[in-house]
Amino acid sequence: MHELRLICPEDRVETLSEALEALDALSVSTADADADSEAERALFGEPGMPPPAQAWERSELRALFPDERAAQEAAVLLAAQEFFEGCAVLAVAEVPDADWVRLTQSQFEPVQVTPTFWIVPSWHVPPAEAERVIRLDPGLAFGTGTHPTTHMCLRWLAGRDLAGRRVLDYGCGSGILAIGAALQGAREVVAVDIDPAAVQATQANAEANGVALQAGLPELAEGTFDVVLANILAAPLKVLAPLLCGHVAAGGHLVLAGVLERQTEELLAAYAPYLALQVADTLDGWVLLTASRAAAAR
């Protein structure tokens, strides 16, 4: 394969990317052309903040083609276009062969939740001390256990005996929390997400881990649950406050993640009419919020 490298201003990145895709590029990536220099500029995006710029003032595009001829032809065709003014071809170069599967796998090591509870990719042998193991490979849906929000939710689950309990994972992503709840002995686990790809990923991951759960779109969640988990983001969590709290049974628990420390007070206020949240855990600038509903009087 060969790589075509281009440099362009920020306002041409989208146009050039679309043109490269139309020219049958296998992939197109964007990077800061001034990286590792004094002119380097980071692009940050955080929940609740204005979206960051989509590219850099001087952006480098790298387009992958199946052979040198295709890359060279793309370079010639682009250079003839009016929108290419202010842009330049940096190089057409051969891409060295590599074992991309092995390189990708090397980035994902087993993740320790507790000394005895681990998340282990399929190509690794579980550690000897692992008594509970979630087998999970990176895929299309969010949730591999490495992000602080997921890690805190799993840490909370690891400290609970869920035998006989009914659990809801709202916004399940890869299904990692639902699988964790099942491994902790939950009687029934319902996992829902608005993304059909997440539902499919959850079903596949549940089968790979030998656990039984129900996965589907949000309407699958009916009735009340002993534990309601929602690892999403602060903005949707605020909107979902009445719905999520309505699913918490008497004596049940609500567990929320995806919240930055600076967003804590607004979440506490949003849920105050329904349940009293408290900070149960913190990790790398993120918080885990939990609440309990009083048990029914006898």
PDB file of C-alpha atoms in Angstrom:
ATOM      1  CA  MET A   1       0.000   0.000   0.000  1.00  0.00           C
ATOM      2  CA  HIS A   2       1.011   3.627  -0.519  1.00  0.00           C
ATOM      3  CA  GLU A   3       0.267   6.763   1.475  1.00  0.00           C
ATOM      4  CA  LEU A   4      -0.472  10.182  -0.003  1.00  0.00           C
ATOM      5  CA  ARG A   5       0.450  13.014   2.392  1.00  0.00           C
ATOM      6  CA  LEU A   6      -1.047  16.479   1.930  1.00  0.00           C
ATOM      7  CA  ILE A   7      -0.919  19.741   3.851  1.00  0.00           C
ATOM      8  CA  CYS A   8      -3.853  22.149   3.896  1.00  0.00           C
ATOM      9  CA  PRO A   9      -5.474  24.921   5.955  1.00  0.00           C
ATOM     10  CA  GLU A  10      -8.186  24.081   8.460  1.00  0.00           C
ATOM     11  CA  ASP A  11     -11.066  25.170   6.216  1.00  0.00           C
ATOM     12  CA  ARG A  12     -10.077  22.714   3.447  1.00  0.00           C
ATOM     13  CA  VAL A  13      -9.801  19.565   5.553  1.00  0.00           C
ATOM     14  CA  GLU A  14     -13.392  18.413   5.112  1.00  0.00           C
ATOM     15  CA  THR A  15     -13.430  19.127   1.362  1.00  0.00           C
ATOM     16  CA  LEU A  16     -10.124  17.337   0.782  1.00  0.00           C
ATOM     17  CA  SER A  17     -11.163  14.381   2.936  1.00  0.00           C
ATOM     18  CA  GLU A  18     -14.370  13.944   0.949  1.00  0.00           C
ATOM     19  CA  ALA A  19     -12.434  14.236  -2.327  1.00  0.00           C
ATOM     20  CA  LEU A  20      -9.925  11.602  -1.218  1.00  0.00           C
ATOM     21  CA  GLU A  21     -12.739   9.232  -0.266  1.00  0.00           C
ATOM     22  CA  ALA A  22     -14.329   9.827  -3.679  1.00  0.00           C
ATOM     23  CA  LEU A  23     -10.971   8.880  -5.216  1.00  0.00           C
ATOM     24  CA  ASP A  24     -11.208   5.499  -3.417  1.00  0.00           C
ATOM     25  CA  ALA A  25      -8.778   6.152  -0.581  1.00  0.00           C
ATOM     26  CA  LEU A  26      -8.882   3.217   1.834  1.00  0.00           C
ATOM     27  CA  SER A  27      -8.626   5.584   4.800  1.00  0.00           C
ATOM     28  CA  VAL A  28      -8.014   9.277   5.532  1.00  0.00           C
ATOM     29  CA  SER A  29      -6.543  10.633   8.763  1.00  0.00           C
ATOM     30  CA  THR A  30      -5.840  14.172   9.954  1.00  0.00           C
ATOM     31  CA  ALA A  31      -3.034  15.397  12.198  1.00  0.00           C
ATOM     32  CA  ASP A  32      -1.465  18.666  13.312  1.00  0.00           C
ATOM     33  CA  ALA A  33       1.155  19.620  10.709  1.00  0.00           C
ATOM     34  CA  ASP A  34       2.951  21.549  13.461  1.00  0.00           C
ATOM     35  CA  ALA A  35       3.067  18.666  15.935  1.00  0.00           C
ATOM     36  CA  ASP A  36       6.202  18.533  18.101  1.00  0.00           C
ATOM     37  CA  SER A  37       6.965  22.193  17.383  1.00  0.00           C
ATOM     38  CA  GLU A  38       6.306  25.459  19.219  1.00  0.00           C
ATOM     39  CA  ALA A  39       3.291  26.003  16.950  1.00  0.00           C
ATOM     40  CA  GLU A  40       1.605  22.743  18.031  1.00  0.00           C
ATOM     41  CA  ARG A  41      -2.009  23.301  19.136  1.00  0.00           C
ATOM     42  CA  ALA A  42      -4.096  20.793  21.062  1.00  0.00           C
ATOM     43  CA  LEU A  43      -7.789  20.291  20.326  1.00  0.00           C
ATOM     44  CA  PHE A  44      -9.800  19.484  23.417  1.00  0.00           C
ATOM     45  CA  GLY A  45     -13.443  18.522  23.759  1.00  0.00           C
ATOM     46  CA  GLU A  46     -15.293  17.979  27.038  1.00  0.00           C
ATOM     47  CA  PRO A  47     -18.924  17.292  27.835  1.00  0.00           C
ATOM     48  CA  GLY A  48     -20.906  20.505  28.250  1.00  0.00           C
ATOM     49  CA  MET A  49     -18.272  22.658  26.560  1.00  0.00           C
ATOM     50  CA  PRO A  50     -18.346  24.192  23.055  1.00  0.00           C
ATOM     51  CA  PRO A  51     -17.205  21.676  20.439  1.00  0.00           C
ATOM     52  CA  PRO A  52     -13.528  21.952  19.490  1.00  0.00           C
ATOM     53  CA  ALA A  53     -12.317  22.881  15.999  1.00  0.00           C
ATOM     54  CA  GLN A  54     -12.495  19.956  13.596  1.00  0.00           C
ATOM     55  CA  ALA A  55      -8.891  20.384  12.410  1.00  0.00           C
ATOM     56  CA  TRP A  56      -5.725  22.418  12.876  1.00  0.00           C
ATOM     57  CA  GLU A  57      -4.729  25.713  11.233  1.00  0.00           C
ATOM     58  CA  ARG A  58      -2.153  23.694   9.307  1.00  0.00           C
ATOM     59  CA  SER A  59      -3.440  20.170   8.947  1.00  0.00           C
ATOM     60  CA  GLU A  60      -1.714  17.149   7.461  1.00  0.00           C
ATOM     61  CA  LEU A  61      -3.910  14.613   5.707  1.00  0.00           C
ATOM     62  CA  ARG A  62      -2.738  11.063   5.144  1.00  0.00           C
ATOM     63  CA  ALA A  63      -4.682   8.964   2.647  1.00  0.00           C
ATOM     64  CA  LEU A  64      -4.011   5.279   2.173  1.00  0.00           C
ATOM     65  CA  PHE A  65      -4.256   3.740  -1.326  1.00  0.00           C
ATOM     66  CA  PRO A  66      -3.855   0.126  -2.491  1.00  0.00           C
ATOM     67  CA  ASP A  67      -0.860   0.943  -4.747  1.00  0.00           C
ATOM     68  CA  GLU A  68       1.463   3.744  -5.880  1.00  0.00           C
ATOM     69  CA  ARG A  69      -0.388   4.385  -9.143  1.00  0.00           C
ATOM     70  CA  ALA A  70      -3.668   5.110  -7.360  1.00  0.00           C
ATOM     71  CA  ALA A  71      -1.946   7.454  -4.913  1.00  0.00           C
ATOM     72  CA  GLN A  72      -0.122   9.352  -7.670  1.00  0.00           C
ATOM     73  CA  GLU A  73      -3.292   9.700  -9.764  1.00  0.00           C
ATOM     74  CA  ALA A  74      -5.155  11.091  -6.738  1.00  0.00           C
ATOM     75  CA  ALA A  75      -2.385  13.638  -6.165  1.00  0.00           C
ATOM     76  CA  VAL A  76      -2.530  14.821  -9.801  1.00  0.00           C
ATOM     77  CA  LEU A  77      -6.331  15.064  -9.829  1.00  0.00           C
ATOM     78  CA  LEU A  78      -6.475  17.000  -6.561  1.00  0.00           C
ATOM     79  CA  ALA A  79      -3.760  19.462  -7.633  1.00  0.00           C
ATOM     80  CA  ALA A  80      -5.898  20.427 -10.645  1.00  0.00           C
ATOM     81  CA  GLN A  81      -8.894  21.457  -8.528  1.00  0.00           C
ATOM     82  CA  GLU A  82      -9.683  25.060  -7.556  1.00  0.00           C
ATOM     83  CA  PHE A  83     -10.214  24.090  -3.914  1.00  0.00           C
ATOM     84  CA  PHE A  84      -6.616  22.813  -3.780  1.00  0.00           C
ATOM     85  CA  GLU A  85      -5.251  26.366  -3.789  1.00  0.00           C
ATOM     86  CA  GLY A  86      -3.221  26.884  -0.620  1.00  0.00           C
ATOM     87  CA  CYS A  87      -2.708  23.126  -0.260  1.00  0.00           C
ATOM     88  CA  ALA A  88       0.312  21.040  -1.227  1.00  0.00           C
ATOM     89  CA  VAL A  89       1.353  17.437  -1.799  1.00  0.00           C
ATOM     90  CA  LEU A  90       4.049  16.469   0.699  1.00  0.00           C
ATOM     91  CA  ALA A  91       4.829  12.958  -0.504  1.00  0.00           C
ATOM     92  CA  VAL A  92       3.681   9.654  -1.897  1.00  0.00           C
ATOM     93  CA  ALA A  93       5.390   6.882   0.029  1.00  0.00           C
ATOM     94  CA  GLU A  94       5.167   3.131   0.394  1.00  0.00           C
ATOM     95  CA  VAL A  95       3.729   1.911   3.693  1.00  0.00           C
ATOM     96  CA  PRO A  96       5.924  -0.812   5.256  1.00  0.00           C
ATOM     97  CA  ASP A  97       4.224  -4.130   5.835  1.00  0.00           C
ATOM     98  CA  ALA A  98       3.221  -4.727   9.431  1.00  0.00           C
ATOM     99  CA  ASP A  99       1.231  -7.181  11.490  1.00  0.00           C
ATOM    100  CA  TRP A 100      -1.590  -4.747  12.193  1.00  0.00           C
ATOM    101  CA  VAL A 101      -3.579  -7.244  14.239  1.00  0.00           C
ATOM    102  CA  ARG A 102      -0.636  -7.870  16.562  1.00  0.00           C
ATOM    103  CA  LEU A 103       0.097  -4.139  16.817  1.00  0.00           C
ATOM    104  CA  THR A 104      -3.513  -3.404  17.749  1.00  0.00           C
ATOM    105  CA  GLN A 105      -3.664  -6.214  20.273  1.00  0.00           C
ATOM    106  CA  SER A 106      -0.460  -5.016  21.941  1.00  0.00           C
ATOM    107  CA  GLN A 107      -2.294  -1.827  22.983  1.00  0.00           C
ATOM    108  CA  PHE A 108      -4.817  -3.729  25.113  1.00  0.00           C
ATOM    109  CA  GLU A 109      -3.586  -5.476  28.242  1.00  0.00           C
ATOM    110  CA  PRO A 110      -5.661  -7.106  31.017  1.00  0.00           C
ATOM    111  CA  VAL A 111      -7.299  -4.485  33.263  1.00  0.00           C
ATOM    112  CA  GLN A 112      -7.528  -4.986  37.020  1.00  0.00           C
ATOM    113  CA  VAL A 113     -10.813  -3.902  38.599  1.00  0.00           C
ATOM    114  CA  THR A 114     -10.012  -5.442  41.978  1.00  0.00           C
ATOM    115  CA  PRO A 115      -7.267  -7.917  42.899  1.00  0.00           C
ATOM    116  CA  THR A 116      -9.634 -10.782  41.978  1.00  0.00           C
ATOM    117  CA  PHE A 117     -11.801  -9.162  39.259  1.00  0.00           C
ATOM    118  CA  TRP A 118     -10.220  -8.569  35.832  1.00  0.00           C
ATOM    119  CA  ILE A 119     -11.124  -7.590  32.264  1.00  0.00           C
ATOM    120  CA  VAL A 120      -9.088  -9.703  29.863  1.00  0.00           C
ATOM    121  CA  PRO A 121      -8.920  -9.517  26.035  1.00  0.00           C
ATOM    122  CA  SER A 122      -9.385 -12.881  24.320  1.00  0.00           C
ATOM    123  CA  TRP A 123      -5.720 -13.084  23.260  1.00  0.00           C
ATOM    124  CA  HIS A 124      -4.456 -12.916  26.876  1.00  0.00           C
ATOM    125  CA  VAL A 125      -4.394 -15.586  29.565  1.00  0.00           C
ATOM    126  CA  PRO A 126      -6.205 -14.391  32.730  1.00  0.00           C
ATOM    127  CA  PRO A 127      -3.910 -13.634  35.689  1.00  0.00           C
ATOM    128  CA  ALA A 128      -3.645 -16.440  38.238  1.00  0.00           C
ATOM    129  CA  GLU A 129      -5.319 -14.308  40.922  1.00  0.00           C
ATOM    130  CA  ALA A 130      -8.391 -13.572  38.775  1.00  0.00           C
ATOM    131  CA  GLU A 131     -11.495 -15.202  40.253  1.00  0.00           C
ATOM    132  CA  ARG A 132     -13.956 -13.297  38.066  1.00  0.00           C
ATOM    133  CA  VAL A 133     -13.039 -12.467  34.470  1.00  0.00           C
ATOM    134  CA  ILE A 134     -14.824 -10.455  31.783  1.00  0.00           C
ATOM    135  CA  ARG A 135     -13.583 -11.459  28.348  1.00  0.00           C
ATOM    136  CA  LEU A 136     -13.839  -8.327  26.210  1.00  0.00           C
ATOM    137  CA  ASP A 137     -12.130  -7.228  22.996  1.00  0.00           C
ATOM    138  CA  PRO A 138     -12.208  -3.645  21.696  1.00  0.00           C
ATOM    139  CA  GLY A 139     -15.003  -3.109  19.176  1.00  0.00           C
ATOM    140  CA  LEU A 140     -17.544  -0.630  17.807  1.00  0.00           C
ATOM    141  CA  ALA A 141     -19.314   0.041  21.118  1.00  0.00           C
ATOM    142  CA  PHE A 142     -17.965   2.098  24.035  1.00  0.00           C
ATOM    143  CA  GLY A 143     -16.639   0.267  27.071  1.00  0.00           C
ATOM    144  CA  THR A 144     -13.429  -1.736  27.461  1.00  0.00           C
ATOM    145  CA  GLY A 145     -12.909  -1.062  31.173  1.00  0.00           C
ATOM    146  CA  THR A 146      -9.961   1.288  30.719  1.00  0.00           C
ATOM    147  CA  HIS A 147     -11.929   4.553  31.002  1.00  0.00           C
ATOM    148  CA  PRO A 148     -12.275   5.905  34.570  1.00  0.00           C
ATOM    149  CA  THR A 149     -16.086   5.998  34.391  1.00  0.00           C
ATOM    150  CA  THR A 150     -16.381   2.349  33.394  1.00  0.00           C
ATOM    151  CA  HIS A 151     -13.697   1.360  35.891  1.00  0.00           C
ATOM    152  CA  MET A 152     -15.533   3.026  38.799  1.00  0.00           C
ATOM    153  CA  CYS A 153     -18.837   1.373  37.869  1.00  0.00           C
ATOM    154  CA  LEU A 154     -17.182  -2.044  37.782  1.00  0.00           C
ATOM    155  CA  ARG A 155     -15.435  -1.334  41.072  1.00  0.00           C
ATOM    156  CA  TRP A 156     -18.833  -0.516  42.598  1.00  0.00           C
ATOM    157  CA  LEU A 157     -20.339  -3.728  41.204  1.00  0.00           C
ATOM    158  CA  ALA A 158     -17.410  -5.807  42.456  1.00  0.00           C
ATOM    159  CA  GLY A 159     -18.263  -4.832  46.025  1.00  0.00           C
ATOM    160  CA  ARG A 160     -21.874  -6.033  45.796  1.00  0.00           C
ATOM    161  CA  ASP A 161     -23.515  -9.414  46.070  1.00  0.00           C
ATOM    162  CA  LEU A 162     -26.237  -9.184  43.448  1.00  0.00           C
ATOM    163  CA  ALA A 163     -27.685 -12.638  43.978  1.00  0.00           C
ATOM    164  CA  GLY A 164     -31.427 -12.522  43.347  1.00  0.00           C
ATOM    165  CA  ARG A 165     -31.269  -8.892  42.163  1.00  0.00           C
ATOM    166  CA  ARG A 166     -32.712  -7.335  39.016  1.00  0.00           C
ATOM    167  CA  VAL A 167     -30.267  -4.973  37.260  1.00  0.00           C
ATOM    168  CA  LEU A 168     -30.692  -2.383  34.470  1.00  0.00           C
ATOM    169  CA  ASP A 169     -27.732  -1.133  32.422  1.00  0.00           C
ATOM    170  CA  TYR A 170     -29.039   2.001  30.658  1.00  0.00           C
ATOM    171  CA  GLY A 171     -26.751   3.007  27.780  1.00  0.00           C
ATOM    172  CA  CYS A 172     -24.961  -0.338  27.769  1.00  0.00           C
ATOM    173  CA  GLY A 173     -22.376   0.262  25.011  1.00  0.00           C
ATOM    174  CA  SER A 174     -20.321  -2.934  24.858  1.00  0.00           C
ATOM    175  CA  GLY A 175     -22.376  -4.478  27.665  1.00  0.00           C
ATOM    176  CA  ILE A 176     -19.436  -4.556  30.048  1.00  0.00           C
ATOM    177  CA  LEU A 177     -21.424  -3.368  33.083  1.00  0.00           C
ATOM    178  CA  ALA A 178     -24.317  -5.713  32.342  1.00  0.00           C
ATOM    179  CA  ILE A 179     -21.868  -8.619  32.082  1.00  0.00           C
ATOM    180  CA  GLY A 180     -20.201  -7.527  35.326  1.00  0.00           C
ATOM    181  CA  ALA A 181     -23.579  -7.527  37.067  1.00  0.00           C
ATOM    182  CA  ALA A 182     -24.350 -11.014  35.753  1.00  0.00           C
ATOM    183  CA  LEU A 183     -21.000 -12.295  37.006  1.00  0.00           C
ATOM    184  CA  GLN A 184     -21.829 -10.834  40.417  1.00  0.00           C
ATOM    185  CA  GLY A 185     -24.853 -13.130  40.547  1.00  0.00           C
ATOM    186  CA  ALA A 186     -27.713 -10.894  39.368  1.00  0.00           C
ATOM    187  CA  ARG A 187     -30.928 -12.846  38.818  1.00  0.00           C
ATOM    188  CA  GLU A 188     -31.956 -10.789  35.789  1.00  0.00           C
ATOM    189  CA  VAL A 189     -29.977  -8.245  33.754  1.00  0.00           C
ATOM    190  CA  VAL A 190     -31.522  -5.905  31.189  1.00  0.00           C
ATOM    191  CA  ALA A 191     -29.147  -3.900  28.971  1.00  0.00           C
ATOM    192  CA  VAL A 192     -30.481  -1.138  26.704  1.00  0.00           C
ATOM    193  CA  ASP A 193     -28.982   1.393  24.301  1.00  0.00           C
ATOM    194  CA  ILE A 194     -30.237   3.741  21.584  1.00  0.00           C
ATOM    195  CA  ASP A 195     -27.543   2.395  19.213  1.00  0.00           C
ATOM    196  CA  PRO A 196     -28.423  -0.949  17.545  1.00  0.00           C
ATOM    197  CA  ALA A 197     -24.678  -1.651  17.118  1.00  0.00           C
ATOM    198  CA  ALA A 198     -24.291  -1.441  20.900  1.00  0.00           C
ATOM    199  CA  VAL A 199     -27.152  -3.890  21.380  1.00  0.00           C
ATOM    200  CA  GLN A 200     -25.489  -6.336  18.982  1.00  0.00           C
ATOM    201  CA  ALA A 201     -22.116  -5.895  20.691  1.00  0.00           C
ATOM    202  CA  THR A 202     -23.696  -6.519  24.092  1.00  0.00           C
ATOM    203  CA  GLN A 203     -25.382  -9.708  22.915  1.00  0.00           C
ATOM    204  CA  ALA A 204     -22.141 -10.997  21.359  1.00  0.00           C
ATOM    205  CA  ASN A 205     -20.058 -10.138  24.431  1.00  0.00           C
ATOM    206  CA  ALA A 206     -22.596 -11.762  26.751  1.00  0.00           C
ATOM    207  CA  GLU A 207     -22.407 -14.970  24.730  1.00  0.00           C
ATOM    208  CA  ALA A 208     -18.602 -14.855  24.779  1.00  0.00           C
ATOM    209  CA  ASN A 209     -18.720 -14.617  28.575  1.00  0.00           C
ATOM    210  CA  GLY A 210     -21.360 -17.312  29.020  1.00  0.00           C
ATOM    211  CA  VAL A 211     -23.837 -15.052  30.803  1.00  0.00           C
ATOM    212  CA  ALA A 212     -27.551 -14.574  30.209  1.00  0.00           C
ATOM    213  CA  LEU A 213     -29.020 -11.100  29.787  1.00  0.00           C
ATOM    214  CA  GLN A 214     -31.643  -9.252  27.762  1.00  0.00           C
ATOM    215  CA  ALA A 215     -30.341  -6.609  25.361  1.00  0.00           C
ATOM    216  CA  GLY A 216     -32.396  -4.200  23.289  1.00  0.00           C
ATOM    217  CA  LEU A 217     -33.517  -0.636  22.670  1.00  0.00           C
ATOM    218  CA  PRO A 218     -34.636   1.533  25.648  1.00  0.00           C
ATOM    219  CA  GLU A 219     -38.264   0.398  25.498  1.00  0.00           C
ATOM    220  CA  LEU A 220     -37.062  -3.013  26.691  1.00  0.00           C
ATOM    221  CA  ALA A 221     -36.569  -1.523  30.167  1.00  0.00           C
ATOM    222  CA  GLU A 222     -39.837  -2.064  32.015  1.00  0.00           C
ATOM    223  CA  GLY A 223     -40.690  -1.881  35.680  1.00  0.00           C
ATOM    224  CA  THR A 224     -38.322  -1.330  38.566  1.00  0.00           C
ATOM    225  CA  PHE A 225     -34.866  -2.699  39.282  1.00  0.00           C
ATOM    226  CA  ASP A 226     -32.734  -3.289  42.370  1.00  0.00           C
ATOM    227  CA  VAL A 227     -29.774  -1.619  40.620  1.00  0.00           C
ATOM    228  CA  VAL A 228     -29.920   0.952  37.810  1.00  0.00           C
ATOM    229  CA  LEU A 229     -26.590   1.736  36.129  1.00  0.00           C
ATOM    230  CA  ALA A 230     -26.105   4.578  33.630  1.00  0.00           C
ATOM    231  CA  ASN A 231     -22.613   5.364  32.375  1.00  0.00           C
ATOM    232  CA  ILE A 232     -23.354   8.040  29.776  1.00  0.00           C
ATOM    233  CA  LEU A 233     -22.537  11.781  30.012  1.00  0.00           C
ATOM    234  CA  ALA A 234     -23.743  14.613  32.250  1.00  0.00           C
ATOM    235  CA  ALA A 235     -26.101  16.269  29.738  1.00  0.00           C
ATOM    236  CA  PRO A 236     -28.212  13.173  28.907  1.00  0.00           C
ATOM    237  CA  LEU A 237     -28.081  12.056  32.537  1.00  0.00           C
ATOM    238  CA  LYS A 238     -29.805  15.311  33.560  1.00  0.00           C
ATOM    239  CA  VAL A 239     -32.528  14.821  30.947  1.00  0.00           C
ATOM    240  CA  LEU A 240     -33.012  11.203  31.997  1.00  0.00           C
ATOM    241  CA  ALA A 241     -33.312  11.943  35.733  1.00  0.00           C
ATOM    242  CA  PRO A 242     -37.061  11.221  36.122  1.00  0.00           C
ATOM    243  CA  LEU A 243     -36.899   8.153  33.883  1.00  0.00           C
ATOM    244  CA  LEU A 244     -33.879   6.567  35.590  1.00  0.00           C
ATOM    245  CA  CYS A 245     -35.129   7.313  39.087  1.00  0.00           C
ATOM    246  CA  GLY A 246     -38.503   5.868  38.141  1.00  0.00           C
ATOM    247  CA  HIS A 247     -36.808   2.542  37.418  1.00  0.00           C
ATOM    248  CA  VAL A 248     -35.240   2.288  40.917  1.00  0.00           C
ATOM    249  CA  ALA A 249     -37.156  -0.115  43.132  1.00  0.00           C
ATOM    250  CA  ALA A 250     -37.749   0.375  46.857  1.00  0.00           C
ATOM    251  CA  GLY A 251     -34.496  -0.483  48.584  1.00  0.00           C
ATOM    252  CA  GLY A 252     -32.705  -0.191  45.238  1.00  0.00           C
ATOM    253  CA  HIS A 253     -29.610   1.710  44.081  1.00  0.00           C
ATOM    254  CA  LEU A 254     -28.924   4.204  41.307  1.00  0.00           C
ATOM    255  CA  VAL A 255     -25.354   4.409  39.946  1.00  0.00           C
ATOM    256  CA  LEU A 256     -24.396   7.226  37.549  1.00  0.00           C
ATOM    257  CA  ALA A 257     -21.115   7.803  35.717  1.00  0.00           C
ATOM    258  CA  GLY A 258     -19.811   9.933  32.877  1.00  0.00           C
ATOM    259  CA  VAL A 259     -19.723  13.003  35.124  1.00  0.00           C
ATOM    260  CA  LEU A 260     -16.724  15.316  35.486  1.00  0.00           C
ATOM    261  CA  GLU A 261     -15.929  16.612  38.986  1.00  0.00           C
ATOM    262  CA  ARG A 262     -16.911  20.154  37.962  1.00  0.00           C
ATOM    263  CA  GLN A 263     -20.362  18.866  36.893  1.00  0.00           C
ATOM    264  CA  THR A 264     -21.169  17.259  40.239  1.00  0.00           C
ATOM    265  CA  GLU A 265     -23.314  20.028  41.705  1.00  0.00           C
ATOM    266  CA  GLU A 266     -25.535  20.360  38.631  1.00  0.00           C
ATOM    267  CA  LEU A 267     -26.190  16.597  38.678  1.00  0.00           C
ATOM    268  CA  LEU A 268     -27.018  16.676  42.398  1.00  0.00           C
ATOM    269  CA  ALA A 269     -29.486  19.492  41.712  1.00  0.00           C
ATOM    270  CA  ALA A 270     -31.062  17.747  38.711  1.00  0.00           C
ATOM    271  CA  TYR A 271     -31.735  14.565  40.716  1.00  0.00           C
ATOM    272  CA  ALA A 272     -32.706  16.243  44.019  1.00  0.00           C
ATOM    273  CA  PRO A 273     -36.473  16.124  43.289  1.00  0.00           C
ATOM    274  CA  TYR A 274     -36.226  12.357  42.881  1.00  0.00           C
ATOM    275  CA  LEU A 275     -33.272  10.917  44.800  1.00  0.00           C
ATOM    276  CA  ALA A 276     -30.397  12.294  46.871  1.00  0.00           C
ATOM    277  CA  LEU A 277     -27.169  11.626  45.004  1.00  0.00           C
ATOM    278  CA  GLN A 278     -23.787  11.467  46.663  1.00  0.00           C
ATOM    279  CA  VAL A 279     -20.230  11.072  45.415  1.00  0.00           C
ATOM    280  CA  ALA A 280     -19.236   7.435  45.900  1.00  0.00           C
ATOM    281  CA  ASP A 281     -15.911   7.396  44.045  1.00  0.00           C
ATOM    282  CA  THR A 282     -13.518   9.637  42.092  1.00  0.00           C
ATOM    283  CA  LEU A 283     -10.889   8.812  39.483  1.00  0.00           C
ATOM    284  CA  ASP A 284      -8.827  11.023  37.173  1.00  0.00           C
ATOM    285  CA  GLY A 285     -11.203  13.976  37.327  1.00  0.00           C
ATOM    286  CA  TRP A 286     -14.393  11.909  37.010  1.00  0.00           C
ATOM    287  CA  VAL A 287     -16.924  11.063  39.724  1.00  0.00           C
ATOM    288  CA  LEU A 288     -19.253   8.169  40.443  1.00  0.00           C
ATOM    289  CA  LEU A 289     -22.605   9.270  41.862  1.00  0.00           C
ATOM    290  CA  THR A 290     -24.943   6.925  43.722  1.00  0.00           C
ATOM    291  CA  ALA A 291     -28.301   7.110  45.466  1.00  0.00           C
ATOM    292  CA  SER A 292     -30.536   4.691  47.333  1.00  0.00           C
ATOM    293  CA  ARG A 293     -34.295   4.537  47.566  1.00  0.00           C
ATOM    294  CA  ALA A 294     -35.728   3.734  50.986  1.00  0.00           C
ATOM    295  CA  ALA A 295     -37.023   0.221  51.404  1.00  0.00           C
ATOM    296  CA  ALA A 296     -40.793  -0.236  51.490  1.00  0.00           C
ATOM    297  CA  ALA A 297     -42.328  -0.169  54.965  1.00  0.00           C
ATOM    298  CA  ARG A 298     -43.544  -3.498  56.251  1.00  0.00           C
TER     299      ARG A 298
END
